[in-house]
CSV table of C-alpha atoms in Angstrom, one decimal:
chain,number,residue,atom,x,y,z
A,1,UNK,CA,16.3,-39.0,-19.9
A,2,UNK,CA,15.7,-35.3,-20.1
A,3,UNK,CA,12.8,-35.7,-22.6
A,4,UNK,CA,11.2,-38.4,-20.5
A,5,UNK,CA,11.4,-36.1,-17.4
A,6,UNK,CA,9.8,-33.2,-19.3
A,7,UNK,CA,6.9,-35.5,-20.5
A,8,UNK,CA,6.4,-37.0,-17.1
A,9,UNK,CA,6.3,-33.5,-15.5
A,10,UNK,CA,3.7,-32.4,-18.0
A,11,UNK,CA,1.6,-35.5,-17.6
A,12,UNK,CA,1.6,-35.0,-13.8
A,13,UNK,CA,0.6,-31.4,-14.2
A,14,UNK,CA,3.8,-30.2,-12.3
A,15,UNK,CA,5.0,-27.8,-14.9
A,16,UNK,CA,3.6,-24.9,-16.9
A,17,UNK,CA,6.2,-24.4,-19.5
A,18,UNK,CA,9.3,-26.4,-20.5
A,19,UNK,CA,12.3,-24.6,-22.1
A,20,UNK,CA,14.9,-26.9,-23.7
A,21,UNK,CA,18.5,-26.5,-24.9
A,22,UNK,CA,20.8,-28.9,-26.7
A,23,UNK,CA,24.1,-28.3,-28.5
A,24,UNK,CA,22.3,-29.8,-31.5
A,25,UNK,CA,19.6,-27.5,-32.9
A,26,UNK,CA,18.0,-30.4,-34.6
A,27,UNK,CA,17.5,-32.1,-31.3
A,28,UNK,CA,15.8,-29.1,-29.7
A,29,UNK,CA,13.6,-28.6,-32.7
A,30,UNK,CA,12.6,-32.3,-32.7
A,31,UNK,CA,11.8,-32.0,-29.0
A,32,UNK,CA,9.6,-29.0,-29.7
A,33,UNK,CA,7.8,-30.8,-32.6
A,34,UNK,CA,7.1,-33.8,-30.3
A,35,UNK,CA,5.8,-31.6,-27.6
A,36,UNK,CA,8.5,-32.6,-25.2
A,37,UNK,CA,9.5,-28.9,-24.8
A,38,UNK,CA,7.4,-25.8,-25.4
A,39,UNK,CA,10.2,-23.4,-26.3
A,40,UNK,CA,13.8,-23.7,-27.5
A,41,UNK,CA,16.6,-21.7,-26.0
A,42,UNK,CA,19.7,-20.5,-27.8
A,43,UNK,CA,22.0,-21.4,-24.9
A,44,UNK,CA,22.1,-23.3,-21.7
A,45,UNK,CA,22.2,-20.0,-19.8
A,46,UNK,CA,19.0,-18.7,-21.5
A,47,UNK,CA,17.3,-22.0,-20.8
A,48,UNK,CA,17.9,-21.5,-17.1
A,49,UNK,CA,16.8,-17.9,-17.1
A,50,UNK,CA,13.5,-17.6,-15.2
A,51,UNK,CA,13.3,-21.4,-14.5
A,52,UNK,CA,12.1,-22.8,-11.2
A,53,UNK,CA,13.5,-26.3,-11.9
A,54,UNK,CA,16.5,-27.2,-14.0
A,55,UNK,CA,17.4,-30.7,-15.1
A,56,UNK,CA,20.8,-31.3,-16.7
A,57,UNK,CA,20.5,-34.4,-18.8
A,58,UNK,CA,24.1,-34.4,-20.2
A,59,UNK,CA,26.9,-37.0,-20.2
A,60,UNK,CA,28.8,-36.9,-16.9
A,61,UNK,CA,31.9,-35.6,-18.6
A,62,UNK,CA,29.9,-32.5,-19.8
A,63,UNK,CA,28.8,-31.7,-16.2
A,64,UNK,CA,31.5,-29.2,-15.5
A,65,UNK,CA,31.1,-27.3,-18.7
A,66,UNK,CA,27.3,-27.2,-18.2
A,67,UNK,CA,27.7,-25.8,-14.7
A,68,UNK,CA,30.0,-23.1,-16.1
A,69,UNK,CA,27.5,-22.2,-18.7
A,70,UNK,CA,24.6,-21.7,-16.3
A,71,UNK,CA,26.2,-20.6,-13.0
A,72,UNK,CA,25.6,-16.9,-13.5
A,73,UNK,CA,21.8,-17.4,-13.3
A,74,UNK,CA,21.8,-20.0,-10.5
A,75,UNK,CA,19.6,-18.5,-7.8
A,76,UNK,CA,19.1,-19.9,-4.2
A,77,UNK,CA,15.5,-20.8,-4.9
A,78,UNK,CA,16.1,-22.7,-8.1
A,79,UNK,CA,16.2,-26.5,-7.9
A,80,UNK,CA,19.0,-27.9,-10.1
A,81,UNK,CA,19.4,-31.6,-10.6
A,82,UNK,CA,21.2,-34.0,-13.0
A,83,UNK,CA,20.6,-37.6,-14.0
A,84,UNK,CA,24.2,-38.8,-14.1
A,85,UNK,CA,25.1,-42.4,-13.4
A,86,UNK,CA,28.1,-41.4,-11.3
A,87,UNK,CA,27.9,-38.9,-8.5
A,88,UNK,CA,31.4,-38.2,-6.9
A,89,UNK,CA,32.7,-36.6,-10.1
A,90,UNK,CA,29.4,-34.6,-10.5
A,91,UNK,CA,29.6,-33.3,-6.9
A,92,UNK,CA,33.2,-32.4,-7.4
A,93,UNK,CA,32.3,-30.5,-10.5
A,94,UNK,CA,29.6,-28.7,-8.7
A,95,UNK,CA,31.9,-27.7,-5.8
A,96,UNK,CA,34.5,-26.5,-8.3
A,97,UNK,CA,32.2,-24.5,-10.6
A,98,UNK,CA,29.1,-23.5,-8.7
A,99,UNK,CA,31.1,-22.5,-5.5
A,100,UNK,CA,28.8,-20.4,-3.3
A,101,UNK,CA,25.8,-21.3,-5.5
A,102,UNK,CA,26.2,-25.1,-4.8
A,103,UNK,CA,23.3,-25.1,-2.3
A,104,UNK,CA,20.8,-25.1,-5.3
A,105,UNK,CA,22.2,-28.4,-6.6
A,106,UNK,CA,20.6,-31.8,-5.7
A,107,UNK,CA,22.5,-34.6,-7.4
A,108,UNK,CA,20.1,-37.2,-8.7
A,109,UNK,CA,20.3,-40.6,-10.4
A,110,UNK,CA,17.1,-42.1,-11.7
A,111,UNK,CA,17.5,-45.9,-12.1
A,112,UNK,CA,15.8,-45.9,-15.4
A,113,UNK,CA,16.7,-45.6,-19.0
A,114,UNK,CA,17.0,-47.4,-22.3
A,115,UNK,CA,19.8,-48.6,-24.4
A,116,UNK,CA,18.6,-46.3,-27.1
A,117,UNK,CA,19.4,-42.6,-26.6
A,118,UNK,CA,17.8,-39.5,-28.1
A,119,UNK,CA,14.7,-37.4,-27.6
A,120,UNK,CA,12.8,-39.5,-30.0
A,121,UNK,CA,12.8,-42.3,-27.4
A,122,UNK,CA,11.4,-40.0,-24.7
A,123,UNK,CA,8.7,-41.8,-22.6
A,124,UNK,CA,6.5,-40.2,-20.0
A,125,UNK,CA,6.3,-43.5,-18.1
A,126,UNK,CA,10.0,-44.1,-18.0
A,127,UNK,CA,10.4,-43.2,-14.3
A,128,UNK,CA,7.2,-44.8,-12.9
A,129,UNK,CA,7.9,-47.4,-10.3
A,130,UNK,CA,11.6,-46.8,-10.6
A,131,UNK,CA,14.1,-45.8,-7.9
A,132,UNK,CA,15.8,-42.4,-7.8
A,133,UNK,CA,18.9,-41.9,-5.8
A,134,UNK,CA,19.6,-38.4,-4.4
A,135,UNK,CA,23.1,-37.6,-3.1
A,136,UNK,CA,22.9,-34.2,-1.4
A,137,UNK,CA,26.0,-32.8,0.3
A,138,UNK,CA,26.3,-30.6,3.5
A,139,UNK,CA,25.9,-27.4,1.5
A,140,UNK,CA,22.7,-28.5,-0.2
A,141,UNK,CA,19.7,-26.5,0.9
A,142,UNK,CA,17.4,-28.9,2.9
A,143,UNK,CA,14.2,-27.4,1.5
A,144,UNK,CA,15.4,-28.2,-2.0
A,145,UNK,CA,16.1,-31.8,-1.1
A,146,UNK,CA,12.6,-32.0,0.2
A,147,UNK,CA,11.3,-30.5,-3.0
A,148,UNK,CA,13.3,-32.9,-5.1
A,149,UNK,CA,12.0,-35.9,-3.1
A,150,UNK,CA,8.4,-34.7,-3.6
A,151,UNK,CA,8.9,-34.1,-7.3
A,152,UNK,CA,10.3,-37.5,-8.1
A,153,UNK,CA,7.7,-39.2,-5.8
A,154,UNK,CA,4.9,-37.3,-7.8
A,155,UNK,CA,6.3,-39.0,-10.9
A,156,UNK,CA,5.8,-42.4,-9.4
A,157,UNK,CA,9.4,-42.9,-8.2
A,158,UNK,CA,10.8,-44.5,-5.0
A,159,UNK,CA,13.3,-42.0,-3.6
A,160,UNK,CA,16.4,-42.9,-1.7
A,161,UNK,CA,19.1,-40.7,-0.3
A,162,UNK,CA,22.8,-41.7,0.2
A,163,UNK,CA,26.2,-40.3,-0.1
A,164,UNK,CA,27.9,-39.9,-3.5
A,165,UNK,CA,30.7,-42.3,-2.3
A,166,UNK,CA,28.2,-45.1,-1.4
A,167,UNK,CA,26.3,-44.5,-4.6
A,168,UNK,CA,29.3,-45.0,-6.8
A,169,UNK,CA,30.4,-48.1,-4.9
A,170,UNK,CA,27.0,-49.7,-5.2
A,171,UNK,CA,26.4,-48.9,-8.9
A,172,UNK,CA,29.9,-50.0,-9.9
A,173,UNK,CA,28.6,-53.4,-8.7
A,174,UNK,CA,25.0,-53.5,-10.1
A,175,UNK,CA,25.3,-51.3,-13.2
A,176,UNK,CA,28.7,-50.2,-14.4
A,177,UNK,CA,30.5,-53.6,-14.2
A,178,UNK,CA,27.6,-55.4,-15.9
A,179,UNK,CA,27.9,-53.0,-18.8
A,180,UNK,CA,31.7,-53.5,-19.0
A,181,UNK,CA,31.1,-57.3,-19.0
A,182,UNK,CA,28.5,-57.1,-21.7
A,183,UNK,CA,30.8,-55.0,-23.9
A,184,UNK,CA,33.7,-57.5,-23.3
A,185,UNK,CA,31.5,-60.5,-23.9
A,186,UNK,CA,30.2,-59.2,-27.2
A,187,UNK,CA,33.8,-58.2,-28.2
A,188,UNK,CA,34.9,-61.8,-27.5
A,189,UNK,CA,32.1,-63.3,-29.7
A,190,UNK,CA,32.9,-60.8,-32.5
A,191,UNK,CA,36.6,-61.7,-32.5
A,192,UNK,CA,35.8,-65.3,-33.6
A,193,UNK,CA,35.7,-66.1,-37.3
A,194,UNK,CA,32.4,-68.0,-36.7
A,195,UNK,CA,30.8,-65.0,-35.0
A,196,UNK,CA,28.1,-64.4,-37.7
A,197,UNK,CA,27.1,-68.0,-37.6
A,198,UNK,CA,27.0,-68.0,-33.8
A,199,UNK,CA,24.9,-64.9,-33.8
A,200,UNK,CA,22.3,-66.4,-36.1
A,201,UNK,CA,21.8,-69.2,-33.6
A,202,UNK,CA,21.4,-66.9,-30.6
A,203,UNK,CA,18.1,-66.9,-28.7
A,204,UNK,CA,16.3,-65.0,-25.9
A,205,UNK,CA,19.0,-65.7,-23.3
A,206,UNK,CA,21.6,-64.1,-25.5
A,207,UNK,CA,19.3,-61.2,-26.3
A,208,UNK,CA,18.6,-60.5,-22.6
A,209,UNK,CA,22.3,-60.9,-21.5
A,210,UNK,CA,23.7,-58.6,-24.2
A,211,UNK,CA,20.9,-56.0,-24.4
A,212,UNK,CA,23.0,-53.3,-22.5
A,213,UNK,CA,25.9,-53.9,-24.9
A,214,UNK,CA,23.9,-51.7,-27.4
A,215,UNK,CA,24.1,-48.7,-25.0
A,216,UNK,CA,25.4,-45.4,-26.1
A,217,UNK,CA,29.3,-45.7,-26.4
A,218,UNK,CA,30.1,-42.1,-25.5
A,219,UNK,CA,27.9,-42.1,-22.4
A,220,UNK,CA,29.4,-45.3,-21.1
A,221,UNK,CA,32.9,-44.3,-21.9
A,222,UNK,CA,32.4,-41.3,-19.6
A,223,UNK,CA,30.7,-43.3,-16.9
A,224,UNK,CA,33.3,-46.1,-16.8
A,225,UNK,CA,36.2,-43.6,-16.7
A,226,UNK,CA,34.5,-41.4,-14.1
A,227,UNK,CA,34.0,-44.4,-11.8
A,228,UNK,CA,37.0,-46.5,-12.8
A,229,UNK,CA,38.3,-47.1,-9.3
A,230,UNK,CA,35.1,-48.7,-8.1
A,231,UNK,CA,34.5,-50.5,-11.4
A,232,UNK,CA,38.0,-52.0,-11.2
A,233,UNK,CA,37.4,-53.2,-7.6
A,234,UNK,CA,34.3,-55.0,-8.8
A,235,UNK,CA,36.1,-56.4,-11.8
A,236,UNK,CA,38.6,-58.0,-9.4
A,237,UNK,CA,35.8,-59.6,-7.4
A,238,UNK,CA,34.2,-60.9,-10.6
A,239,UNK,CA,37.5,-62.4,-11.8
A,240,UNK,CA,37.8,-64.2,-8.5
A,241,UNK,CA,34.3,-65.6,-8.8
A,242,UNK,CA,34.9,-66.6,-12.4
A,243,UNK,CA,38.1,-68.2,-11.5
A,244,UNK,CA,36.4,-70.5,-9.0
A,245,UNK,CA,33.8,-71.5,-11.6
A,246,UNK,CA,36.6,-72.1,-14.2
A,247,UNK,CA,38.6,-74.3,-11.8
A,248,UNK,CA,35.5,-76.3,-11.0
A,249,UNK,CA,35.0,-76.9,-14.7
A,250,UNK,CA,38.6,-77.9,-15.2
A,251,UNK,CA,38.3,-80.4,-12.3
A,252,UNK,CA,35.0,-81.6,-13.7
A,253,UNK,CA,33.4,-81.3,-10.3
A,254,UNK,CA,29.8,-81.6,-11.3
A,255,UNK,CA,28.3,-81.5,-7.7
A,256,UNK,CA,30.4,-78.4,-6.8
A,257,UNK,CA,29.4,-76.7,-10.0
A,258,UNK,CA,25.7,-77.4,-9.3
A,259,UNK,CA,26.0,-76.1,-5.8
A,260,UNK,CA,27.6,-72.9,-6.9
A,261,UNK,CA,25.0,-72.3,-9.6
A,262,UNK,CA,22.2,-73.2,-7.2
A,263,UNK,CA,23.4,-70.6,-4.6
A,264,UNK,CA,23.4,-67.7,-7.1
A,265,UNK,CA,20.2,-68.9,-8.7
A,266,UNK,CA,18.4,-68.8,-5.4
A,267,UNK,CA,19.6,-65.3,-4.7
A,268,UNK,CA,18.6,-64.1,-8.2
A,269,UNK,CA,15.2,-65.6,-7.9
A,270,UNK,CA,14.6,-64.0,-4.6
A,271,UNK,CA,15.6,-60.6,-5.9
A,272,UNK,CA,13.3,-61.0,-8.9
A,273,UNK,CA,10.3,-61.8,-6.7
A,274,UNK,CA,10.9,-59.0,-4.1
A,275,UNK,CA,11.9,-56.0,-6.2
A,276,UNK,CA,9.7,-53.6,-8.1
A,277,UNK,CA,12.5,-53.0,-10.6
A,278,UNK,CA,11.6,-54.1,-14.2
C-alpha cells in the first residue's frame, strides 16, 4: 500500500523526493532499488524529518508504536495519513499518543489492495478509480482534510468522508466478515480427508470466492481483532441468513430457495453494474 502510494505520487508529479523506512532493512533497500523511494531512513523519526506528507503503511496494531516513534517531529503543517482498514482504534491511538499534535492526522482507508503483500507488489495504478474513506475528527485541521481530499483525487480516487464509527460498522459488513468467512470456508475444506482431491477439481468460482483467503495472516489478525465487536455483529446476521437457507434445504422447498437466491442475485447484479469498484 505504501509503495503503491509512493509510485502513484511520483507518476502524478505530486512529490519531489520520497524517503522510506521499514523495520526490515532489506525492504527499504528493495524499495530504493525499484525506484519506489529515493532515500532510505534509519528510523521512522528520521523519515518524517523535513517531510510535507507522511503516509503510515503499517499494520493497525503497529499504529500506536509508529505514532510514538514520530510524534516529536509532527508539525502543524505536516499532513499525516494512514491506510488502515479499521479506524476507531487508529483514532484512539492518535488521541492517546499524538495528543496536542493530533490536528495533523487525517485517518484514511483506501479501498484497494492485493492479497499479496510487500513492496515488490507495488503498483502505481492501485488506487485509480478506487474509493478512499477519510475519517477526520473534531481536532483535525480543516485545511489538511482539504489537502488530503485533493491529493487522493489527484491519484484518481473517489474520496468520501465519514466518522470512524460508521466506517468500522460498514467495513465489518463488506470487507472484514467476508475475509473471516473465506478463512473459515478454506479451513472447512482443508479439514476433510478428501481436501486435496476436492481442490484439484475446483474451478473459477472457487478461485474467485477464496481469493481473499490468501491475504496476509498478520494483517488480518490485527484487523479482525481491532474491529471484533462489529465483525461479530455481522457474523450473527450471517448466521441468521445461512440458517434460513439451511432450513429451506432441509425442508426441500425448491420454490422458496429459488426466490431467496433470486433476490440476492438481483441485488448483486445491480451492484456490479452500478459501481466503479473492480
